[in-house]
């Protein structure tokens, strides 16, 4: 099974390219599901067909689903929400405040992860294509399991899910099955952790960055690539969308065409050796399978859209004389933006307002954090005995 996630700044054409890729793969005999996790849905518009919160077949081998926040929360999180509500009320929190607190941060995004976990476990589809929200929301989604788990561990004192004993006592006293709810909550976190590991497996998941040849869009694409490398996700391609043809210069777009060419050259210089695909502006609004099929064919030509187009390992560790050298690939980053801490076998790398915990081999528990330096694009960290 393969998972391909399309990301990029809002409005660059992720939905169109997600739908075109899904249709192209389906017509090659690959059972494909395209799912939108963007609250501002436009997948149904692109496919020119009404979609629901559950997958539905819209063409041979092609299924589509528009992620519905409320439906998904009801499906995956309702009993956990009731658990949180009961615990807060039991601790004396007033009803209104308890209701607010019971909505876990990231419930919407977590539901998307739980859908993916369900599909990956069932192996019902050969390919899942994710039409994601704009870059910032996508990065939040991909770092979600640690964030939500951290929040719950802070909300409940003690060791992980040590509240089970307390829950059994509450069930005896009040009849509220908190211990069962805690078991379910632990199961949900196990699912979130499992699907994140799947998403970080380059043999399963690829991320493709969609970009327009424009200044702000290119800058955000570079930032997104840096953060995705930090989190350990495999980016296997960049798609430059909506390129105006030379003839457009006759209609007063001369200056735009000049800047467009400059940004196309910048994209190639910045992102190679990643495969870079280019899609011409269609000169019209894109919706319906006829236009999507045309875009998919032009985009991939003889390339297999399901294939892993590029493999990279953004984290490496090797032995050296004084201990070990850990290397993290961070393209488009300035040295001053990086900070680093070590807690036991956990290495915490901060890049701007993004943070990643990297768990080293267990023997690293006994190593000290030595000096580190940034040799673009690699952050080199010396761990000394």
One Martini backbone bead per residue (centre of mass of N, CA, C, O) as a GRO file, in nm:
protein
  385
    1UNK     BB    1   0.097   0.035   0.020
    2UNK     BB    2   0.017   0.378  -0.063
    3UNK     BB    3   0.119   0.719   0.034
    4UNK     BB    4   0.005   1.048  -0.083
    5UNK     BB    5   0.107   1.384  -0.008
    6UNK     BB    6  -0.029   1.704  -0.056
    7UNK     BB    7   0.152   2.016  -0.046
    8UNK     BB    8   0.091   2.369   0.034
    9UNK     BB    9  -0.008   2.650  -0.039
   10UNK     BB   10  -0.275   2.821  -0.060
   11UNK     BB   11  -0.389   2.794  -0.403
   12UNK     BB   12  -0.184   2.600  -0.588
   13UNK     BB   13  -0.339   2.299  -0.655
   14UNK     BB   14  -0.374   2.034  -0.484
   15UNK     BB   15  -0.649   1.920  -0.561
   16UNK     BB   16  -0.606   1.883  -0.863
   17UNK     BB   17  -0.348   1.697  -0.837
   18UNK     BB   18  -0.474   1.480  -0.665
   19UNK     BB   19  -0.703   1.402  -0.861
   20UNK     BB   20  -0.523   1.346  -1.110
   21UNK     BB   21  -0.353   1.122  -0.980
   22UNK     BB   22  -0.581   0.932  -0.901
   23UNK     BB   23  -0.698   0.891  -1.185
   24UNK     BB   24  -0.439   0.787  -1.320
   25UNK     BB   25  -0.406   0.537  -1.136
   26UNK     BB   26  -0.687   0.407  -1.180
   27UNK     BB   27  -0.641   0.373  -1.499
   28UNK     BB   28  -0.398   0.158  -1.414
   29UNK     BB   29  -0.545  -0.035  -1.177
   30UNK     BB   30  -0.554   0.137  -0.911
   31UNK     BB   31  -0.671   0.130  -0.598
   32UNK     BB   32  -0.822   0.446  -0.514
   33UNK     BB   33  -0.788   0.703  -0.258
   34UNK     BB   34  -0.931   1.024  -0.214
   35UNK     BB   35  -0.852   1.267   0.047
   36UNK     BB   36  -0.988   1.533   0.238
   37UNK     BB   37  -0.842   1.761   0.505
   38UNK     BB   38  -0.980   2.018   0.412
   39UNK     BB   39  -1.219   2.227   0.528
   40UNK     BB   40  -1.193   2.366   0.237
   41UNK     BB   41  -1.367   2.220   0.021
   42UNK     BB   42  -1.281   2.096  -0.343
   43UNK     BB   43  -1.301   1.803  -0.446
   44UNK     BB   44  -1.592   1.795  -0.556
   45UNK     BB   45  -1.538   2.015  -0.766
   46UNK     BB   46  -1.311   1.877  -0.924
   47UNK     BB   47  -1.497   1.608  -0.977
   48UNK     BB   48  -1.798   1.683  -1.009
   49UNK     BB   49  -1.891   1.560  -0.710
   50UNK     BB   50  -2.055   1.439  -0.460
   51UNK     BB   51  -1.945   1.414  -0.120
   52UNK     BB   52  -1.858   1.225   0.166
   53UNK     BB   53  -1.746   1.092   0.485
   54UNK     BB   54  -1.741   0.849   0.297
   55UNK     BB   55  -1.648   0.635   0.079
   56UNK     BB   56  -1.678   0.670  -0.287
   57UNK     BB   57  -1.758   0.567  -0.599
   58UNK     BB   58  -1.665   0.750  -0.920
   59UNK     BB   59  -1.480   0.524  -1.049
   60UNK     BB   60  -1.283   0.309  -1.168
   61UNK     BB   61  -1.081   0.261  -0.883
   62UNK     BB   62  -1.235   0.527  -0.764
   63UNK     BB   63  -1.213   0.704  -0.456
   64UNK     BB   64  -1.397   0.932  -0.231
   65UNK     BB   65  -1.326   1.184   0.040
   66UNK     BB   66  -1.471   1.410   0.273
   67UNK     BB   67  -1.367   1.556   0.542
   68UNK     BB   68  -1.554   1.539   0.852
   69UNK     BB   69  -1.531   1.659   1.153
   70UNK     BB   70  -1.794   1.569   1.308
   71UNK     BB   71  -1.808   1.279   1.209
   72UNK     BB   72  -1.521   1.192   1.307
   73UNK     BB   73  -1.551   1.258   1.605
   74UNK     BB   74  -1.789   1.065   1.650
   75UNK     BB   75  -1.637   0.805   1.555
   76UNK     BB   76  -1.348   0.843   1.735
   77UNK     BB   77  -1.410   1.058   2.012
   78UNK     BB   78  -1.668   1.052   2.192
   79UNK     BB   79  -1.588   0.869   2.436
   80UNK     BB   80  -1.343   1.040   2.516
   81UNK     BB   81  -1.491   1.300   2.570
   82UNK     BB   82  -1.665   1.182   2.797
   83UNK     BB   83  -1.430   1.114   2.977
   84UNK     BB   84  -1.317   1.398   3.016
   85UNK     BB   85  -1.576   1.520   3.128
   86UNK     BB   86  -1.598   1.335   3.379
   87UNK     BB   87  -1.326   1.404   3.509
   88UNK     BB   88  -1.365   1.710   3.542
   89UNK     BB   89  -1.622   1.693   3.711
   90UNK     BB   90  -1.500   1.519   3.942
   91UNK     BB   91  -1.284   1.766   3.998
   92UNK     BB   92  -1.494   2.033   3.992
   93UNK     BB   93  -1.565   2.126   3.721
   94UNK     BB   94  -1.747   2.310   3.544
   95UNK     BB   95  -1.948   2.241   3.291
   96UNK     BB   96  -1.855   2.446   3.072
   97UNK     BB   97  -1.550   2.405   3.109
   98UNK     BB   98  -1.546   2.100   3.069
   99UNK     BB   99  -1.648   2.105   2.778
  100UNK     BB  100  -1.403   2.254   2.667
  101UNK     BB  101  -1.173   2.058   2.774
  102UNK     BB  102  -1.280   1.789   2.629
  103UNK     BB  103  -1.152   1.920   2.378
  104UNK     BB  104  -0.905   1.814   2.219
  105UNK     BB  105  -0.628   1.896   2.090
  106UNK     BB  106  -0.653   1.784   1.756
  107UNK     BB  107  -0.913   1.621   1.681
  108UNK     BB  108  -0.941   1.673   1.383
  109UNK     BB  109  -0.662   1.565   1.289
  110UNK     BB  110  -0.676   1.287   1.429
  111UNK     BB  111  -0.904   1.171   1.259
  112UNK     BB  112  -0.738   1.147   1.001
  113UNK     BB  113  -0.537   0.942   1.115
  114UNK     BB  114  -0.753   0.722   1.183
  115UNK     BB  115  -0.837   0.667   0.900
  116UNK     BB  116  -0.560   0.575   0.799
  117UNK     BB  117  -0.527   0.340   0.995
  118UNK     BB  118  -0.771   0.183   0.891
  119UNK     BB  119  -0.676   0.152   0.593
  120UNK     BB  120  -0.402   0.021   0.647
  121UNK     BB  121  -0.511  -0.229   0.799
  122UNK     BB  122  -0.717  -0.329   0.566
  123UNK     BB  123  -0.609  -0.300   0.265
  124UNK     BB  124  -0.830  -0.183   0.054
  125UNK     BB  125  -0.599  -0.008  -0.067
  126UNK     BB  126  -0.326   0.081  -0.276
  127UNK     BB  127  -0.407   0.398  -0.271
  128UNK     BB  128  -0.340   0.708  -0.094
  129UNK     BB  129  -0.470   1.037  -0.132
  130UNK     BB  130  -0.374   1.358   0.005
  131UNK     BB  131  -0.566   1.646   0.048
  132UNK     BB  132  -0.437   1.902   0.199
  133UNK     BB  133  -0.379   2.137   0.385
  134UNK     BB  134  -0.213   2.382   0.442
  135UNK     BB  135   0.101   2.369   0.550
  136UNK     BB  136   0.063   2.432   0.856
  137UNK     BB  137  -0.157   2.212   0.904
  138UNK     BB  138   0.013   1.973   0.808
  139UNK     BB  139   0.237   1.994   1.023
  140UNK     BB  140   0.043   1.952   1.257
  141UNK     BB  141  -0.052   1.673   1.174
  142UNK     BB  142   0.239   1.528   1.165
  143UNK     BB  143   0.283   1.621   1.491
  144UNK     BB  144   0.034   1.525   1.668
  145UNK     BB  145   0.076   1.277   1.859
  146UNK     BB  146   0.269   1.421   2.060
  147UNK     BB  147   0.091   1.664   2.134
  148UNK     BB  148  -0.159   1.516   2.249
  149UNK     BB  149  -0.015   1.335   2.451
  150UNK     BB  150   0.113   1.562   2.615
  151UNK     BB  151  -0.153   1.692   2.707
  152UNK     BB  152  -0.268   1.446   2.863
  153UNK     BB  153  -0.029   1.403   3.060
  154UNK     BB  154  -0.082   1.688   3.190
  155UNK     BB  155  -0.383   1.651   3.272
  156UNK     BB  156  -0.265   1.381   3.391
  157UNK     BB  157  -0.135   1.254   3.651
  158UNK     BB  158   0.144   1.076   3.618
  159UNK     BB  159   0.163   0.817   3.458
  160UNK     BB  160   0.083   0.645   3.196
  161UNK     BB  161  -0.234   0.575   3.267
  162UNK     BB  162  -0.264   0.575   3.597
  163UNK     BB  163  -0.586   0.627   3.599
  164UNK     BB  164  -0.708   0.344   3.610
  165UNK     BB  165  -0.739   0.307   3.914
  166UNK     BB  166  -0.917   0.554   3.949
  167UNK     BB  167  -1.139   0.456   3.752
  168UNK     BB  168  -1.230   0.211   3.916
  169UNK     BB  169  -1.324   0.373   4.159
  170UNK     BB  170  -1.532   0.549   4.011
  171UNK     BB  171  -1.707   0.317   3.910
  172UNK     BB  172  -1.787   0.220   4.195
  173UNK     BB  173  -1.913   0.502   4.289
  174UNK     BB  174  -2.071   0.601   3.992
  175UNK     BB  175  -2.057   0.416   3.709
  176UNK     BB  176  -1.814   0.531   3.562
  177UNK     BB  177  -1.612   0.402   3.284
  178UNK     BB  178  -1.299   0.508   3.301
  179UNK     BB  179  -1.113   0.264   3.253
  180UNK     BB  180  -1.223   0.204   2.970
  181UNK     BB  181  -1.156   0.481   2.855
  182UNK     BB  182  -0.848   0.457   2.896
  183UNK     BB  183  -0.811   0.219   2.709
  184UNK     BB  184  -0.913   0.370   2.457
  185UNK     BB  185  -0.706   0.596   2.464
  186UNK     BB  186  -0.459   0.414   2.432
  187UNK     BB  187  -0.544   0.299   2.158
  188UNK     BB  188  -0.540   0.567   2.006
  189UNK     BB  189  -0.238   0.627   2.049
  190UNK     BB  190  -0.136   0.376   1.912
  191UNK     BB  191  -0.251   0.454   1.634
  192UNK     BB  192  -0.101   0.721   1.600
  193UNK     BB  193   0.186   0.603   1.620
  194UNK     BB  194   0.160   0.397   1.389
  195UNK     BB  195   0.090   0.596   1.153
  196UNK     BB  196   0.342   0.770   1.180
  197UNK     BB  197   0.541   0.547   1.108
  198UNK     BB  198   0.424   0.504   0.829
  199UNK     BB  199   0.466   0.803   0.726
  200UNK     BB  200   0.795   0.762   0.783
  201UNK     BB  201   0.789   0.553   0.553
  202UNK     BB  202   0.939   0.556   0.238
  203UNK     BB  203   0.786   0.287   0.131
  204UNK     BB  204   0.492   0.434   0.168
  205UNK     BB  205   0.555   0.750   0.204
  206UNK     BB  206   0.477   1.051   0.023
  207UNK     BB  207   0.580   1.390  -0.048
  208UNK     BB  208   0.422   1.661  -0.234
  209UNK     BB  209   0.517   1.968  -0.363
  210UNK     BB  210   0.330   2.257  -0.421
  211UNK     BB  211   0.403   2.512  -0.675
  212UNK     BB  212   0.444   2.843  -0.757
  213UNK     BB  213   0.601   3.099  -0.959
  214UNK     BB  214   0.637   3.251  -0.659
  215UNK     BB  215   0.773   3.401  -0.399
  216UNK     BB  216   0.597   3.311  -0.148
  217UNK     BB  217   0.566   3.015  -0.234
  218UNK     BB  218   0.865   2.934  -0.242
  219UNK     BB  219   0.932   3.003   0.053
  220UNK     BB  220   0.727   2.801   0.180
  221UNK     BB  221   0.841   2.545   0.046
  222UNK     BB  222   1.115   2.556   0.189
  223UNK     BB  223   1.012   2.541   0.476
  224UNK     BB  224   0.858   2.275   0.447
  225UNK     BB  225   1.104   2.102   0.374
  226UNK     BB  226   1.257   2.144   0.636
  227UNK     BB  227   1.039   2.029   0.831
  228UNK     BB  228   1.008   1.750   0.698
  229UNK     BB  229   1.300   1.667   0.755
  230UNK     BB  230   1.289   1.699   1.058
  231UNK     BB  231   1.044   1.475   1.084
  232UNK     BB  232   1.111   1.238   0.856
  233UNK     BB  233   1.003   1.297   0.567
  234UNK     BB  234   0.934   1.194   0.235
  235UNK     BB  235   1.039   1.373  -0.039
  236UNK     BB  236   0.960   1.301  -0.404
  237UNK     BB  237   0.846   1.599  -0.498
  238UNK     BB  238   0.795   1.871  -0.738
  239UNK     BB  239   0.519   2.095  -0.828
  240UNK     BB  240   0.474   2.309  -1.097
  241UNK     BB  241   0.212   2.535  -1.114
  242UNK     BB  242   0.081   2.747  -1.340
  243UNK     BB  243   0.215   2.789  -1.626
  244UNK     BB  244   0.278   3.029  -1.841
  245UNK     BB  245   0.278   3.097  -2.155
  246UNK     BB  246   0.434   3.289  -2.388
  247UNK     BB  247   0.169   3.414  -2.513
  248UNK     BB  248   0.092   3.587  -2.256
  249UNK     BB  249   0.278   3.837  -2.324
  250UNK     BB  250   0.060   3.975  -2.523
  251UNK     BB  251  -0.142   4.042  -2.256
  252UNK     BB  252   0.053   4.192  -2.027
  253UNK     BB  253   0.271   3.948  -1.901
  254UNK     BB  254   0.576   4.006  -1.923
  255UNK     BB  255   0.676   4.041  -1.625
  256UNK     BB  256   0.567   3.771  -1.524
  257UNK     BB  257   0.735   3.586  -1.711
  258UNK     BB  258   1.009   3.669  -1.604
  259UNK     BB  259   0.963   3.588  -1.303
  260UNK     BB  260   0.878   3.299  -1.358
  261UNK     BB  261   1.153   3.206  -1.471
  262UNK     BB  262   1.318   3.269  -1.217
  263UNK     BB  263   1.157   3.072  -1.028
  264UNK     BB  264   1.207   2.816  -1.183
  265UNK     BB  265   1.514   2.823  -1.147
  266UNK     BB  266   1.510   2.825  -0.836
  267UNK     BB  267   1.368   2.557  -0.794
  268UNK     BB  268   1.578   2.381  -0.932
  269UNK     BB  269   1.827   2.474  -0.762
  270UNK     BB  270   1.699   2.400  -0.475
  271UNK     BB  271   1.562   2.089  -0.519
  272UNK     BB  272   1.777   1.957  -0.634
  273UNK     BB  273   1.729   1.609  -0.698
  274UNK     BB  274   1.448   1.648  -0.715
  275UNK     BB  275   1.176   1.594  -0.871
  276UNK     BB  276   1.047   1.806  -1.143
  277UNK     BB  277   0.729   1.933  -1.216
  278UNK     BB  278   0.522   2.059  -1.491
  279UNK     BB  279   0.229   2.282  -1.513
  280UNK     BB  280   0.012   2.415  -1.710
  281UNK     BB  281  -0.197   2.644  -1.779
  282UNK     BB  282  -0.539   2.590  -1.880
  283UNK     BB  283  -0.728   2.858  -1.922
  284UNK     BB  284  -0.915   2.725  -1.693
  285UNK     BB  285  -1.135   2.579  -1.516
  286UNK     BB  286  -1.092   2.294  -1.299
  287UNK     BB  287  -1.316   2.024  -1.391
  288UNK     BB  288  -1.336   1.708  -1.417
  289UNK     BB  289  -1.217   1.419  -1.572
  290UNK     BB  290  -1.108   1.524  -1.840
  291UNK     BB  291  -0.904   1.736  -1.730
  292UNK     BB  292  -0.763   1.553  -1.522
  293UNK     BB  293  -0.653   1.349  -1.726
  294UNK     BB  294  -0.479   1.552  -1.881
  295UNK     BB  295  -0.300   1.635  -1.642
  296UNK     BB  296  -0.195   1.355  -1.560
  297UNK     BB  297  -0.057   1.289  -1.830
  298UNK     BB  298   0.126   1.545  -1.840
  299UNK     BB  299   0.270   1.506  -1.566
  300UNK     BB  300   0.376   1.187  -1.600
  301UNK     BB  301   0.353   1.021  -1.847
  302UNK     BB  302   0.599   0.768  -1.797
  303UNK     BB  303   0.534   0.800  -1.502
  304UNK     BB  304   0.483   0.653  -1.201
  305UNK     BB  305   0.269   0.774  -0.956
  306UNK     BB  306   0.330   0.538  -0.733
  307UNK     BB  307   0.608   0.583  -0.718
  308UNK     BB  308   0.923   0.626  -0.586
  309UNK     BB  309   1.096   0.914  -0.685
  310UNK     BB  310   1.244   0.952  -0.395
  311UNK     BB  311   1.532   0.903  -0.176
  312UNK     BB  312   1.578   0.990   0.173
  313UNK     BB  313   1.812   1.052   0.458
  314UNK     BB  314   1.780   1.286   0.725
  315UNK     BB  315   1.907   1.048   0.918
  316UNK     BB  316   2.230   1.000   1.082
  317UNK     BB  317   2.450   0.739   1.230
  318UNK     BB  318   2.791   0.738   1.366
  319UNK     BB  319   3.102   0.631   1.439
  320UNK     BB  320   3.356   0.761   1.659
  321UNK     BB  321   3.617   0.811   1.861
  322UNK     BB  322   3.436   0.973   2.101
  323UNK     BB  323   3.165   0.832   1.957
  324UNK     BB  324   2.903   1.009   1.798
  325UNK     BB  325   2.735   1.087   1.480
  326UNK     BB  326   2.478   1.315   1.413
  327UNK     BB  327   2.261   1.362   1.119
  328UNK     BB  328   2.072   1.647   0.993
  329UNK     BB  329   1.857   1.745   0.743
  330UNK     BB  330   1.851   2.120   0.667
  331UNK     BB  331   1.715   2.293   0.447
  332UNK     BB  332   1.700   2.636   0.437
  333UNK     BB  333   1.900   2.703   0.686
  334UNK     BB  334   1.995   2.880   0.966
  335UNK     BB  335   2.199   2.846   1.229
  336UNK     BB  336   2.045   3.040   1.440
  337UNK     BB  337   1.763   2.857   1.429
  338UNK     BB  338   1.916   2.648   1.612
  339UNK     BB  339   1.831   2.407   1.869
  340UNK     BB  340   1.965   2.202   2.154
  341UNK     BB  341   1.870   1.891   2.328
  342UNK     BB  342   1.930   1.649   2.605
  343UNK     BB  343   1.736   1.345   2.716
  344UNK     BB  344   1.905   1.101   2.726
  345UNK     BB  345   1.770   0.945   2.432
  346UNK     BB  346   1.677   1.247   2.376
  347UNK     BB  347   1.643   1.462   2.091
  348UNK     BB  348   1.601   1.821   2.077
  349UNK     BB  349   1.482   1.996   1.793
  350UNK     BB  350   1.493   2.342   1.707
  351UNK     BB  351   1.286   2.523   1.451
  352UNK     BB  352   1.180   2.769   1.557
  353UNK     BB  353   0.840   2.658   1.617
  354UNK     BB  354   0.981   2.380   1.575
  355UNK     BB  355   0.967   2.036   1.708
  356UNK     BB  356   1.192   1.751   1.764
  357UNK     BB  357   1.190   1.413   1.864
  358UNK     BB  358   1.480   1.209   1.899
  359UNK     BB  359   1.534   0.863   1.917
  360UNK     BB  360   1.786   0.701   2.031
  361UNK     BB  361   1.977   0.481   2.107
  362UNK     BB  362   2.002   0.353   2.423
  363UNK     BB  363   2.312   0.414   2.465
  364UNK     BB  364   2.274   0.737   2.460
  365UNK     BB  365   2.217   0.780   2.761
  366UNK     BB  366   2.555   0.781   2.816
  367UNK     BB  367   2.567   1.038   2.650
  368UNK     BB  368   2.695   1.342   2.554
  369UNK     BB  369   2.653   1.666   2.462
  370UNK     BB  370   2.824   1.814   2.244
  371UNK     BB  371   2.904   1.953   1.976
  372UNK     BB  372   2.754   2.171   1.725
  373UNK     BB  373   2.699   2.192   1.361
  374UNK     BB  374   2.644   2.380   1.056
  375UNK     BB  375   2.649   2.203   0.733
  376UNK     BB  376   2.520   2.267   0.469
  377UNK     BB  377   2.234   2.074   0.530
  378UNK     BB  378   2.393   1.983   0.800
  379UNK     BB  379   2.348   1.860   1.124
  380UNK     BB  380   2.611   1.826   1.361
  381UNK     BB  381   2.628   1.573   1.624
  382UNK     BB  382   2.804   1.529   1.920
  383UNK     BB  383   2.852   1.219   2.097
  384UNK     BB  384   2.989   1.165   2.416
  385UNK     BB  385   3.154   0.967   2.667
   0.00000   0.00000   0.00000
